[in-house]
mmCIF file with all atom_site columns, C-alpha atoms and ligand atoms in Angstrom:
data_model
loop_
_atom_site.group_PDB
_atom_site.id
_atom_site.type_symbol
_atom_site.label_atom_id
_atom_site.label_alt_id
_atom_site.label_comp_id
_atom_site.label_asym_id
_atom_site.label_entity_id
_atom_site.label_seq_id
_atom_site.pdbx_PDB_ins_code
_atom_site.Cartn_x
_atom_site.Cartn_y
_atom_site.Cartn_z
_atom_site.occupancy
_atom_site.B_iso_or_equiv
_atom_site.pdbx_formal_charge
_atom_site.auth_seq_id
_atom_site.auth_comp_id
_atom_site.auth_asym_id
_atom_site.auth_atom_id
_atom_site.pdbx_PDB_model_num
ATOM   1   C  CA  . MET A 1 1   ? -39.815 9.120   4.279  1.00 0.00 ? 1   MET A CA  1
ATOM   2   C  CA  . SER A 1 2   ? -41.725 10.904  6.414  1.00 0.00 ? 2   SER A CA  1
ATOM   3   C  CA  . ILE A 1 3   ? -40.425 14.244  8.434  1.00 0.00 ? 3   ILE A CA  1
ATOM   4   C  CA  . ARG A 1 4   ? -41.120 12.673  11.537 1.00 0.00 ? 4   ARG A CA  1
ATOM   5   C  CA  . HIS A 1 5   ? -38.890 9.472   10.551 1.00 0.00 ? 5   HIS A CA  1
ATOM   6   C  CA  . ALA A 1 6   ? -36.059 11.392  9.172  1.00 0.00 ? 6   ALA A CA  1
ATOM   7   C  CA  . LEU A 1 7   ? -35.604 13.569  12.495 1.00 0.00 ? 7   LEU A CA  1
ATOM   8   C  CA  . ALA A 1 8   ? -36.107 10.503  14.429 1.00 0.00 ? 8   ALA A CA  1
ATOM   9   C  CA  . ALA A 1 9   ? -33.045 8.935   12.057 1.00 0.00 ? 9   ALA A CA  1
ATOM   10  C  CA  . THR A 1 10  ? -30.803 12.396  12.965 1.00 0.00 ? 10  THR A CA  1
ATOM   11  C  CA  . ALA A 1 11  ? -31.597 12.065  16.589 1.00 0.00 ? 11  ALA A CA  1
ATOM   12  C  CA  . ALA A 1 12  ? -30.250 8.505   16.519 1.00 0.00 ? 12  ALA A CA  1
ATOM   13  C  CA  . ALA A 1 13  ? -27.188 9.090   14.146 1.00 0.00 ? 13  ALA A CA  1
ATOM   14  C  CA  . GLY A 1 14  ? -26.152 12.254  16.677 1.00 0.00 ? 14  GLY A CA  1
ATOM   15  C  CA  . THR A 1 15  ? -26.523 9.897   19.760 1.00 0.00 ? 15  THR A CA  1
ATOM   16  C  CA  . LEU A 1 16  ? -24.140 7.517   18.390 1.00 0.00 ? 16  LEU A CA  1
ATOM   17  C  CA  . ALA A 1 17  ? -21.813 9.599   17.395 1.00 0.00 ? 17  ALA A CA  1
ATOM   18  C  CA  . VAL A 1 18  ? -21.593 11.311  20.714 1.00 0.00 ? 18  VAL A CA  1
ATOM   19  C  CA  . ILE A 1 19  ? -21.454 7.568   22.166 1.00 0.00 ? 19  ILE A CA  1
ATOM   20  C  CA  . ALA A 1 20  ? -18.612 6.544   19.985 1.00 0.00 ? 20  ALA A CA  1
ATOM   21  C  CA  . ALA A 1 21  ? -16.414 9.565   20.802 1.00 0.00 ? 21  ALA A CA  1
ATOM   22  C  CA  . ALA A 1 22  ? -17.134 9.554   24.429 1.00 0.00 ? 22  ALA A CA  1
ATOM   23  C  CA  . PRO A 1 23  ? -14.859 6.404   25.974 1.00 0.00 ? 23  PRO A CA  1
ATOM   24  C  CA  . ALA A 1 24  ? -11.415 8.149   24.906 1.00 0.00 ? 24  ALA A CA  1
ATOM   25  C  CA  . GLN A 1 25  ? -12.239 11.463  25.780 1.00 0.00 ? 25  GLN A CA  1
ATOM   26  C  CA  . ALA A 1 26  ? -10.936 12.386  29.404 1.00 0.00 ? 26  ALA A CA  1
ATOM   27  C  CA  . ALA A 1 27  ? -12.389 9.415   30.516 1.00 0.00 ? 27  ALA A CA  1
ATOM   28  C  CA  . GLU A 1 28  ? -11.697 8.717   34.178 1.00 0.00 ? 28  GLU A CA  1
ATOM   29  C  CA  . TYR A 1 29  ? -11.604 4.795   35.464 1.00 0.00 ? 29  TYR A CA  1
ATOM   30  C  CA  . SER A 1 30  ? -10.784 3.669   38.601 1.00 0.00 ? 30  SER A CA  1
ATOM   31  C  CA  . SER A 1 31  ? -7.468  2.402   38.192 1.00 0.00 ? 31  SER A CA  1
ATOM   32  C  CA  . ALA A 1 32  ? -4.133  3.524   40.318 1.00 0.00 ? 32  ALA A CA  1
ATOM   33  C  CA  . LEU A 1 33  ? -1.987  2.916   37.003 1.00 0.00 ? 33  LEU A CA  1
ATOM   34  C  CA  . LYS A 1 34  ? -2.752  5.760   34.407 1.00 0.00 ? 34  LYS A CA  1
ATOM   35  C  CA  . VAL A 1 35  ? -1.072  6.875   31.357 1.00 0.00 ? 35  VAL A CA  1
ATOM   36  C  CA  . LYS A 1 36  ? 1.207   9.857   32.419 1.00 0.00 ? 36  LYS A CA  1
ATOM   37  C  CA  . GLY A 1 37  ? 2.023   10.866  28.820 1.00 0.00 ? 37  GLY A CA  1
ATOM   38  C  CA  . VAL A 1 38  ? 2.954   9.780   25.503 1.00 0.00 ? 38  VAL A CA  1
ATOM   39  C  CA  . GLN A 1 39  ? 5.602   10.628  23.306 1.00 0.00 ? 39  GLN A CA  1
ATOM   40  C  CA  . TYR A 1 40  ? 3.827   9.570   20.068 1.00 0.00 ? 40  TYR A CA  1
ATOM   41  C  CA  . ASP A 1 41  ? 6.323   11.389  17.730 1.00 0.00 ? 41  ASP A CA  1
ATOM   42  C  CA  . ALA A 1 42  ? 10.147  10.155  18.333 1.00 0.00 ? 42  ALA A CA  1
ATOM   43  C  CA  . PRO A 1 43  ? 12.342  13.098  17.633 1.00 0.00 ? 43  PRO A CA  1
ATOM   44  C  CA  . GLY A 1 44  ? 13.938  13.405  14.545 1.00 0.00 ? 44  GLY A CA  1
ATOM   45  C  CA  . SER A 1 45  ? 12.956  11.702  11.366 1.00 0.00 ? 45  SER A CA  1
ATOM   46  C  CA  . ASP A 1 46  ? 11.680  8.188   11.750 1.00 0.00 ? 46  ASP A CA  1
ATOM   47  C  CA  . SER A 1 47  ? 13.065  5.083   11.080 1.00 0.00 ? 47  SER A CA  1
ATOM   48  C  CA  . ASN A 1 48  ? 12.211  1.912   12.448 1.00 0.00 ? 48  ASN A CA  1
ATOM   49  C  CA  . ARG A 1 49  ? 15.360  -0.123  11.792 1.00 0.00 ? 49  ARG A CA  1
ATOM   50  C  CA  . CYS A 1 50  ? 16.459  -1.782  14.843 1.00 0.00 ? 50  CYS A CA  1
ATOM   51  C  CA  . SER A 1 51  ? 19.965  -0.753  14.409 1.00 0.00 ? 51  SER A CA  1
ATOM   52  C  CA  . GLY A 1 52  ? 20.132  2.843   14.247 1.00 0.00 ? 52  GLY A CA  1
ATOM   53  C  CA  . GLY A 1 53  ? 16.647  3.770   14.057 1.00 0.00 ? 53  GLY A CA  1
ATOM   54  C  CA  . ASN A 1 54  ? 14.597  5.620   16.749 1.00 0.00 ? 54  ASN A CA  1
ATOM   55  C  CA  . THR A 1 55  ? 11.669  3.607   17.682 1.00 0.00 ? 55  THR A CA  1
ATOM   56  C  CA  . LYS A 1 56  ? 13.248  3.361   21.145 1.00 0.00 ? 56  LYS A CA  1
ATOM   57  C  CA  . ASN A 1 57  ? 12.460  7.258   21.629 1.00 0.00 ? 57  ASN A CA  1
ATOM   58  C  CA  . GLU A 1 58  ? 8.751   6.670   21.182 1.00 0.00 ? 58  GLU A CA  1
ATOM   59  C  CA  . TYR A 1 59  ? 7.247   5.714   24.509 1.00 0.00 ? 59  TYR A CA  1
ATOM   60  C  CA  . LEU A 1 60  ? 4.342   5.599   26.557 1.00 0.00 ? 60  LEU A CA  1
ATOM   61  C  CA  . THR A 1 61  ? 4.640   6.615   30.293 1.00 0.00 ? 61  THR A CA  1
ATOM   62  C  CA  . ILE A 1 62  ? 2.810   4.568   32.913 1.00 0.00 ? 62  ILE A CA  1
ATOM   63  C  CA  . LYS A 1 63  ? 2.361   5.887   36.605 1.00 0.00 ? 63  LYS A CA  1
ATOM   64  C  CA  . ASN A 1 64  ? 1.054   4.165   39.864 1.00 0.00 ? 64  ASN A CA  1
ATOM   65  C  CA  . TYR A 1 65  ? -1.091  6.974   41.223 1.00 0.00 ? 65  TYR A CA  1
ATOM   66  C  CA  . SER A 1 66  ? -2.169  5.401   44.163 1.00 0.00 ? 66  SER A CA  1
ATOM   67  C  CA  . ARG A 1 67  ? -0.836  6.596   47.268 1.00 0.00 ? 67  ARG A CA  1
ATOM   68  C  CA  . THR A 1 68  ? -0.774  3.010   49.120 1.00 0.00 ? 68  THR A CA  1
ATOM   69  C  CA  . ALA A 1 69  ? -1.258  0.124   46.551 1.00 0.00 ? 69  ALA A CA  1
ATOM   70  C  CA  . THR A 1 70  ? 1.709   -1.649  44.701 1.00 0.00 ? 70  THR A CA  1
ATOM   71  C  CA  . VAL A 1 71  ? 0.821   -2.696  41.382 1.00 0.00 ? 71  VAL A CA  1
ATOM   72  C  CA  . ASN A 1 72  ? 1.950   -5.424  39.434 1.00 0.00 ? 72  ASN A CA  1
ATOM   73  C  CA  . LEU A 1 73  ? 2.305   -4.468  35.362 1.00 0.00 ? 73  LEU A CA  1
ATOM   74  C  CA  . LYS A 1 74  ? 1.931   -8.506  34.526 1.00 0.00 ? 74  LYS A CA  1
ATOM   75  C  CA  . GLY A 1 75  ? -1.077  -8.793  32.562 1.00 0.00 ? 75  GLY A CA  1
ATOM   76  C  CA  . TYR A 1 76  ? -1.504  -5.472  31.849 1.00 0.00 ? 76  TYR A CA  1
ATOM   77  C  CA  . VAL A 1 77  ? -2.113  -4.411  28.090 1.00 0.00 ? 77  VAL A CA  1
ATOM   78  C  CA  . VAL A 1 78  ? -1.449  -1.375  26.044 1.00 0.00 ? 78  VAL A CA  1
ATOM   79  C  CA  . LYS A 1 79  ? -3.494  -0.786  22.907 1.00 0.00 ? 79  LYS A CA  1
ATOM   80  C  CA  . ASP A 1 80  ? -3.533  1.600   19.834 1.00 0.00 ? 80  ASP A CA  1
ATOM   81  C  CA  . ALA A 1 81  ? -6.774  2.377   18.025 1.00 0.00 ? 81  ALA A CA  1
ATOM   82  C  CA  . VAL A 1 82  ? -6.691  -0.025  15.240 1.00 0.00 ? 82  VAL A CA  1
ATOM   83  C  CA  . GLY A 1 83  ? -5.638  -2.767  17.808 1.00 0.00 ? 83  GLY A CA  1
ATOM   84  C  CA  . ASN A 1 84  ? -1.806  -3.209  17.772 1.00 0.00 ? 84  ASN A CA  1
ATOM   85  C  CA  . LYS A 1 85  ? -0.986  -4.116  21.248 1.00 0.00 ? 85  LYS A CA  1
ATOM   86  C  CA  . PHE A 1 86  ? 1.592   -4.614  23.675 1.00 0.00 ? 86  PHE A CA  1
ATOM   87  C  CA  . THR A 1 87  ? 1.468   -7.182  26.777 1.00 0.00 ? 87  THR A CA  1
ATOM   88  C  CA  . PHE A 1 88  ? 3.353   -6.953  29.691 1.00 0.00 ? 88  PHE A CA  1
ATOM   89  C  CA  . THR A 1 89  ? 4.273   -10.514 30.262 1.00 0.00 ? 89  THR A CA  1
ATOM   90  C  CA  . ALA A 1 90  ? 6.947   -10.110 33.099 1.00 0.00 ? 90  ALA A CA  1
ATOM   91  C  CA  . SER A 1 91  ? 6.213   -9.361  36.657 1.00 0.00 ? 91  SER A CA  1
ATOM   92  C  CA  . HIS A 1 92  ? 7.358   -5.579  36.949 1.00 0.00 ? 92  HIS A CA  1
ATOM   93  C  CA  . LYS A 1 93  ? 6.047   -3.896  40.220 1.00 0.00 ? 93  LYS A CA  1
ATOM   94  C  CA  . LEU A 1 94  ? 5.120   -0.054  40.391 1.00 0.00 ? 94  LEU A CA  1
ATOM   95  C  CA  . GLU A 1 95  ? 4.980   0.993   43.963 1.00 0.00 ? 95  GLU A CA  1
ATOM   96  C  CA  . PRO A 1 96  ? 3.064   3.938   44.890 1.00 0.00 ? 96  PRO A CA  1
ATOM   97  C  CA  . GLY A 1 97  ? 4.090   7.360   42.891 1.00 0.00 ? 97  GLY A CA  1
ATOM   98  C  CA  . ASP A 1 98  ? 6.294   4.789   40.791 1.00 0.00 ? 98  ASP A CA  1
ATOM   99  C  CA  . TYR A 1 99  ? 6.202   4.857   36.798 1.00 0.00 ? 99  TYR A CA  1
ATOM   100 C  CA  . VAL A 1 100 ? 7.614   2.838   33.399 1.00 0.00 ? 100 VAL A CA  1
ATOM   101 C  CA  . LYS A 1 101 ? 8.435   4.028   30.204 1.00 0.00 ? 101 LYS A CA  1
ATOM   102 C  CA  . LEU A 1 102 ? 7.036   1.267   27.753 1.00 0.00 ? 102 LEU A CA  1
ATOM   103 C  CA  . ARG A 1 103 ? 9.724   2.100   24.791 1.00 0.00 ? 103 ARG A CA  1
ATOM   104 C  CA  . GLY A 1 104 ? 9.849   1.014   21.240 1.00 0.00 ? 104 GLY A CA  1
ATOM   105 C  CA  . GLY A 1 105 ? 12.527  -1.413  19.820 1.00 0.00 ? 105 GLY A CA  1
ATOM   106 C  CA  . ARG A 1 106 ? 14.396  -3.828  21.337 1.00 0.00 ? 106 ARG A CA  1
ATOM   107 C  CA  . GLY A 1 107 ? 16.169  -3.673  24.631 1.00 0.00 ? 107 GLY A CA  1
ATOM   108 C  CA  . THR A 1 108 ? 16.747  -5.175  28.488 1.00 0.00 ? 108 THR A CA  1
ATOM   109 C  CA  . ASP A 1 109 ? 13.961  -4.313  30.653 1.00 0.00 ? 109 ASP A CA  1
ATOM   110 C  CA  . SER A 1 110 ? 14.559  -2.713  33.857 1.00 0.00 ? 110 SER A CA  1
ATOM   111 C  CA  . ASP A 1 111 ? 12.780  -2.241  37.074 1.00 0.00 ? 111 ASP A CA  1
ATOM   112 C  CA  . ALA A 1 112 ? 15.721  0.215   38.340 1.00 0.00 ? 112 ALA A CA  1
ATOM   113 C  CA  . GLY A 1 113 ? 15.552  1.889   35.068 1.00 0.00 ? 113 GLY A CA  1
ATOM   114 C  CA  . ASN A 1 114 ? 12.142  2.409   34.626 1.00 0.00 ? 114 ASN A CA  1
ATOM   115 C  CA  . VAL A 1 115 ? 11.850  1.019   31.513 1.00 0.00 ? 115 VAL A CA  1
ATOM   116 C  CA  . VAL A 1 116 ? 10.265  -2.011  29.499 1.00 0.00 ? 116 VAL A CA  1
ATOM   117 C  CA  . TYR A 1 117 ? 10.920  -2.466  25.633 1.00 0.00 ? 117 TYR A CA  1
ATOM   118 C  CA  . ARG A 1 118 ? 8.087   -3.569  23.173 1.00 0.00 ? 118 ARG A CA  1
ATOM   119 C  CA  . GLN A 1 119 ? 10.847  -5.717  21.578 1.00 0.00 ? 119 GLN A CA  1
ATOM   120 C  CA  . ASN A 1 120 ? 9.191   -4.522  18.345 1.00 0.00 ? 120 ASN A CA  1
ATOM   121 C  CA  . CYS A 1 121 ? 11.240  -1.882  16.079 1.00 0.00 ? 121 CYS A CA  1
ATOM   122 C  CA  . ASN A 1 122 ? 8.097   -0.707  14.557 1.00 0.00 ? 122 ASN A CA  1
ATOM   123 C  CA  . PHE A 1 123 ? 6.480   2.332   15.791 1.00 0.00 ? 123 PHE A CA  1
ATOM   124 C  CA  . ILE A 1 124 ? 2.870   1.800   17.313 1.00 0.00 ? 124 ILE A CA  1
ATOM   125 C  CA  . TRP A 1 125 ? 1.326   5.394   18.216 1.00 0.00 ? 125 TRP A CA  1
ATOM   126 C  CA  . ASN A 1 126 ? 0.398   7.070   14.723 1.00 0.00 ? 126 ASN A CA  1
ATOM   127 C  CA  . ASN A 1 127 ? 2.114   10.793  14.252 1.00 0.00 ? 127 ASN A CA  1
ATOM   128 C  CA  . ASP A 1 128 ? -0.920  12.311  13.474 1.00 0.00 ? 128 ASP A CA  1
ATOM   129 C  CA  . LYS A 1 129 ? -3.627  10.816  15.628 1.00 0.00 ? 129 LYS A CA  1
ATOM   130 C  CA  . ASP A 1 130 ? -4.454  7.984   17.433 1.00 0.00 ? 130 ASP A CA  1
ATOM   131 C  CA  . THR A 1 131 ? -5.936  6.379   20.608 1.00 0.00 ? 131 THR A CA  1
ATOM   132 C  CA  . VAL A 1 132 ? -3.829  5.212   23.692 1.00 0.00 ? 132 VAL A CA  1
ATOM   133 C  CA  . TYR A 1 133 ? -5.503  2.396   25.571 1.00 0.00 ? 133 TYR A CA  1
ATOM   134 C  CA  . LEU A 1 134 ? -4.515  0.798   28.879 1.00 0.00 ? 134 LEU A CA  1
ATOM   135 C  CA  . LEU A 1 135 ? -6.517  -2.408  30.286 1.00 0.00 ? 135 LEU A CA  1
ATOM   136 C  CA  . LYS A 1 136 ? -6.200  -4.325  33.096 1.00 0.00 ? 136 LYS A CA  1
ATOM   137 C  CA  . PRO A 1 137 ? -5.456  -7.868  33.324 1.00 0.00 ? 137 PRO A CA  1
ATOM   138 C  CA  . THR A 1 138 ? -9.523  -8.515  33.531 1.00 0.00 ? 138 THR A CA  1
ATOM   139 C  CA  . GLY A 1 139 ? -9.303  -6.702  29.929 1.00 0.00 ? 139 GLY A CA  1
ATOM   140 C  CA  . ALA A 1 140 ? -11.429 -3.794  31.616 1.00 0.00 ? 140 ALA A CA  1
ATOM   141 C  CA  . ARG A 1 141 ? -10.340 -0.478  30.862 1.00 0.00 ? 141 ARG A CA  1
ATOM   142 C  CA  . ALA A 1 142 ? -7.238  1.217   33.110 1.00 0.00 ? 142 ALA A CA  1
ATOM   143 C  CA  . ASP A 1 143 ? -7.218  4.597   30.806 1.00 0.00 ? 143 ASP A CA  1
ATOM   144 C  CA  . ALA A 1 144 ? -7.840  6.093   27.620 1.00 0.00 ? 144 ALA A CA  1
ATOM   145 C  CA  . HIS A 1 145 ? -6.989  8.797   25.564 1.00 0.00 ? 145 HIS A CA  1
ATOM   146 C  CA  . SER A 1 146 ? -7.456  9.982   21.821 1.00 0.00 ? 146 SER A CA  1
ATOM   147 C  CA  . TYR A 1 147 ? -5.228  12.705  20.630 1.00 0.00 ? 147 TYR A CA  1
ATOM   148 C  CA  . THR A 1 148 ? -4.563  14.583  17.351 1.00 0.00 ? 148 THR A CA  1
ATOM   149 C  CA  . LYS A 1 149 ? -1.273  16.211  16.829 1.00 0.00 ? 149 LYS A CA  1
ATOM   150 C  CA  . ARG A 1 150 ? -3.183  19.348  15.859 1.00 0.00 ? 150 ARG A CA  1
ATOM   151 C  CA  . ALA A 1 151 ? -5.507  19.565  18.822 1.00 0.00 ? 151 ALA A CA  1
ATOM   152 C  CA  . ASP A 1 152 ? -3.407  18.138  21.703 1.00 0.00 ? 152 ASP A CA  1
ATOM   153 C  CA  . ASP A 1 153 ? 0.444   18.988  21.124 1.00 0.00 ? 153 ASP A CA  1
ATOM   154 C  CA  . ALA A 1 154 ? 0.309   22.765  21.118 1.00 0.00 ? 154 ALA A CA  1
ATOM   155 C  CA  . ASP A 1 155 ? 4.195   23.127  21.193 1.00 0.00 ? 155 ASP A CA  1
ATOM   156 C  CA  . GLY A 1 156 ? 4.678   20.401  18.614 1.00 0.00 ? 156 GLY A CA  1
ATOM   157 C  CA  . ASN A 1 157 ? 7.055   18.496  20.352 1.00 0.00 ? 157 ASN A CA  1
ATOM   158 C  CA  . GLY A 1 158 ? 5.801   15.161  19.730 1.00 0.00 ? 158 GLY A CA  1
ATOM   159 C  CA  . TYR A 1 159 ? 4.523   14.895  23.512 1.00 0.00 ? 159 TYR A CA  1
ATOM   160 C  CA  . ILE A 1 160 ? 1.309   15.138  25.218 1.00 0.00 ? 160 ILE A CA  1
ATOM   161 C  CA  . ASN A 1 161 ? 0.649   14.993  28.731 1.00 0.00 ? 161 ASN A CA  1
ATOM   162 C  CA  . TYR A 1 162 ? -2.385  13.392  30.504 1.00 0.00 ? 162 TYR A CA  1
ATOM   163 C  CA  . HIS A 1 163 ? -1.685  12.960  34.192 1.00 0.00 ? 163 HIS A CA  1
ATOM   164 C  CA  . GLY A 1 164 ? 0.844   14.997  36.254 1.00 0.00 ? 164 GLY A CA  1
HETATM 165 CA CA1 . LIG B 2 .   ? 4.841   7.921   16.356 1.00 0.00 ? 1   LIG B CA1 1
HETATM 166 CA CA1 . LIG B 2 .   ? 9.789   11.757  14.495 1.00 0.00 ? 2   LIG B CA1 1
HETATM 167 CA CA1 . LIG B 2 .   ? 3.694   18.551  23.686 1.00 0.00 ? 3   LIG B CA1 1
#
C-alpha cells in the first residue's frame, strides 16, 4: 500500500467514526416531545422480579416542550442502543408542559398520575452506558441521547437530566 492510500484510509475511518458518534450526542430534532431525563439505574440493588423487584423505579420522563400543541403519545416508540423497544399503544395526551414517566414493571397507566408502565419487569436502560431514542409514529427521531454513568452522572444517583 502506498503512503497516499494509507492516508486516505485513515481519513475515511476517522470520518466514519465521527458520523457514527454524532446522532446521539446532543442532537436536537424538531419535536415538541423530548426526553426530560432518565433514571437509568433504579435506586438500590436491582431485581427484575415482578413482585418485590425495583424495575418500576427505572424510568424515562418524556415532556411536551411546546407552548401551544397537545401531542398524543400513541404510536411513539422508545428504544435503547441494542433495539429493545416499547411502543405507546394507548392514547395518552400530553398538553403543553405536561409529562409522562415511562416506568418498568407492571401497573395501571394513568393520565392524571403521569405514568405509563412498560408491562415488562426486565430493566431496559443499562447501568453502565446506553442510548435513549424517542421516535415519532412516523419512525422519525424526536430525541436521542447516549450516556455513560462515568461521563454523564456526576453525582452518581442513577439519574441524568437532558432537558429542563
Ligand atoms: Ca438500569
Ligand atoms: Ca440499581
Ligand atoms: Ca445524576
